[in-house]
Amino acid sequence: MKTSALSALGRRTALPPISWLMQTALTRPKLISLAAGFTDNATLPVEISRKLLNDILRSPKIGRPALQYGITAGETNLRKLTARHLQKLDGADDRAHSPERVMITGGSQQLLYMTLEAICDEGDIILVEDPTYFVFLSILQSQGIRARGVRLERDGINLVHLEKVLQRLKKTGELRRVKALYLVTYFQNPTGVTTSFAKKAGALKLLKKFERAAGHPIYLIEDAAYRELRFDPPLTIPSPSPRPGGARAGVRGFDFETKGLLTPTLSSVGGGEGEVKSALAVRGFTERVIYTGTYSKPYAPGARVGFGILPEPLFTAVQRIKGNHDFGTANLLQQLLARALETGLYDMHVARVRKNYARKARVMKQALAEHFPANVEIWESGGGLYFWARLPKGISAGMKSKVFQTALNTDVLYVPGELCYADDPSRAKPENEMRISFGSASEGNIRKGIARLGGVLKRFIP
Ligand SMILES: Cc1ncc(COP(=O)(O)O)c(C=O)c1O
C-alpha cells in the first residue's frame, strides 16, 4: 500500500529556497536582508493606489465590475494598455503589439509556471543561463523538468557555448526533449547582466537551426521582469565605443540597450527597422519568442499583476490552463493597474522609482568599495535590484559555508550564488558567488549590511 496520497509532483517538490529566505528575512527583526528581491518599501505607491482605488469604487456602476470575476486572458482595457505600454518601451509604432496576444496573469511567475506546463512533459529539458533566476529553477524541479546551463557573459549568454550544448544534446539523442531557452534579459536576476539584442537574435537563430533535429519548435522565453528599473542617472557613464562581440555592430541608429527586445513585434520596430531586420535576419523567427513582463517590480508586488505576449498555439494552450488555475487574475488589481497606466500616474511613479534605485545602488557601490576585500570581483548593473560578487576561487559562500553561517550570525543575509545554478550534471556549481540586493533595505541598512558582510569576508579571505 502507498504510504502517502501525494502525487509524484507533490512528493517531488522540494522546499523552494525563496520561501526560507523570505521567512528568515521577515521573522528576524534585527537581520539586515540583502537577499530577497523585495522592492523598496519607502517608495511603494500608497497614495497613488488609494486615489485610484477610490476612483474605481466611487460608484456602484464602476465598482461592481471591478469586484466581479473577469475574463481569463485579462481585462480588455488592461490588455490594450499593456500592448501600448510595450510599444512605448520598444519605441515601436501603434500596431506593434496586438492586445489579442497579451495575457494578464497573477504575476509573471504564474505565466512562467503555466508556460512550462504548456510546453513540457516530465523529463523535458529547458536551457537556462548559468546562473539564472533561482525560483525558475524551483519550478523546473517541481515539474520534473531537467535544466542545462549555458555560460553567461557580461552581455548575455555565450553563443558558442549554447551551440556546443545543443550539439551535445543532439549527439546523445536528447535534443527532442529540449523545449526552450530561458533568458532574463534586462538587469538579470541574479547578476545584473543585460543581454544585447545581437545575442538574443543569435540565440534565436541557433534554436531555429536545431529545430529540425529536435522535431518541434524550440522557444526562447524572454523574461523582462526588471526592464523598467533602469537606473536614472546611470551608475557609470557607458563608453560610446562598440563592445567586443559586436553587440552594436553593423546596425546604426538602434539602441540595443533600451530597445533590445525580441518580441513578436520585431517586424515593426521603429527607427532603423529595416537595418535591424536585414542585419540580424530574424524576420519570421519571432513566433518562437515568449515574452514575460510584470507590474510587480516597477509598481507594486502586492498588486501582483504580470503579463506576457505569447505566440500561437501557445496563447490558446496557456489560456486554457489559466482557465483551470484561476479563470482570470484578480479584477480589482487589474483595474488598479489599468487606471495607473491610463492616468500617467504609473509613468510618474516609475520615474521616481528609477531615481531611487539609482541612489540606493550608488550607496551600495560605495559601501562595497569601502568594505569588501579588493580581490572580490563585483558585477555592476545598469538597473534592477542586484550586485553580483565573486569571491576568490576556493572560498565558499554557499548555504553550508562558514561565510554564510557567520554572516547569518552577524545578522546579515545574502543569496548564495550556488542556488542560481541549475542541477546540470555536465559541470560543478560554483560556490564562490553571492547575490546582494539593495531593493528593500534602507540606505542606512545597506551601509551597515555591507560593512557587516565585508567584515565577515575579511575573516575568510586572505
Ligand atoms: C527574473 C524574475 N522573473 C519573474 C519574477 C516574478 O515576479 P512577479 O511574479 O512578481 O511578476 C521575478 C521575481 O522576483 C524575477 O526576479
PDB file of C-alpha atoms in Angstrom, residues 30-34 40 42 356 359-364 366-367 371 411-412 437-453:
ATOM      1  CA  LYS A  30      17.472  42.553  13.634  1.00  0.00           C
ATOM      2  CA  LEU A  31      18.551  40.877  10.428  1.00  0.00           C
ATOM      3  CA  ILE A  32      19.549  43.090   7.509  1.00  0.00           C
ATOM      4  CA  SER A  33      18.356  41.237   4.447  1.00  0.00           C
ATOM      5  CA  LEU A  34      20.327  41.883   1.295  1.00  0.00           C
ATOM      6  CA  ASP A  40      11.808  49.343  -1.979  1.00  0.00           C
ATOM      7  CA  ALA A  42       9.514  53.510   1.128  1.00  0.00           C
ATOM      8  CA  ASN A 356      15.503  55.899  -6.040  1.00  0.00           C
ATOM      9  CA  ARG A 359      20.608  56.288  -5.429  1.00  0.00           C
ATOM     10  CA  LYS A 360      20.480  53.058  -3.448  1.00  0.00           C
ATOM     11  CA  ALA A 361      22.725  51.269  -5.937  1.00  0.00           C
ATOM     12  CA  ARG A 362      25.253  54.104  -5.611  1.00  0.00           C
ATOM     13  CA  VAL A 363      25.181  53.790  -1.829  1.00  0.00           C
ATOM     14  CA  MET A 364      25.797  50.048  -2.131  1.00  0.00           C
ATOM     15  CA  GLN A 366      30.383  52.930  -2.378  1.00  0.00           C
ATOM     16  CA  ALA A 367      29.934  50.620   0.590  1.00  0.00           C
ATOM     17  CA  HIS A 371      34.248  47.336   2.985  1.00  0.00           C
ATOM     18  CA  ASP A 411      22.578  39.380  11.195  1.00  0.00           C
ATOM     19  CA  VAL A 412      23.136  39.907   7.518  1.00  0.00           C
ATOM     20  CA  SER A 437      20.250  43.165  -3.221  1.00  0.00           C
ATOM     21  CA  PHE A 438      19.689  46.827  -2.394  1.00  0.00           C
ATOM     22  CA  GLY A 439      15.947  46.517  -3.136  1.00  0.00           C
ATOM     23  CA  SER A 440      14.297  46.517   0.252  1.00  0.00           C
ATOM     24  CA  ALA A 441      16.972  47.699   2.734  1.00  0.00           C
ATOM     25  CA  SER A 442      17.103  51.395   3.657  1.00  0.00           C
ATOM     26  CA  GLU A 443      20.232  53.352   2.673  1.00  0.00           C
ATOM     27  CA  GLY A 444      21.412  53.178   6.282  1.00  0.00           C
ATOM     28  CA  ASN A 445      20.927  49.418   6.384  1.00  0.00           C
ATOM     29  CA  ILE A 446      22.658  48.982   3.034  1.00  0.00           C
ATOM     30  CA  ARG A 447      25.759  50.696   4.512  1.00  0.00           C
ATOM     31  CA  LYS A 448      25.509  48.711   7.745  1.00  0.00           C
ATOM     32  CA  GLY A 449      24.766  45.409   5.993  1.00  0.00           C
ATOM     33  CA  ILE A 450      27.673  45.740   3.561  1.00  0.00           C
ATOM     34  CA  ALA A 451      30.004  46.746   6.402  1.00  0.00           C
ATOM     35  CA  ARG A 452      28.965  43.602   8.319  1.00  0.00           C
ATOM     36  CA  LEU A 453      29.300  41.385   5.267  1.00  0.00           C
TER      37      LEU A 453
END
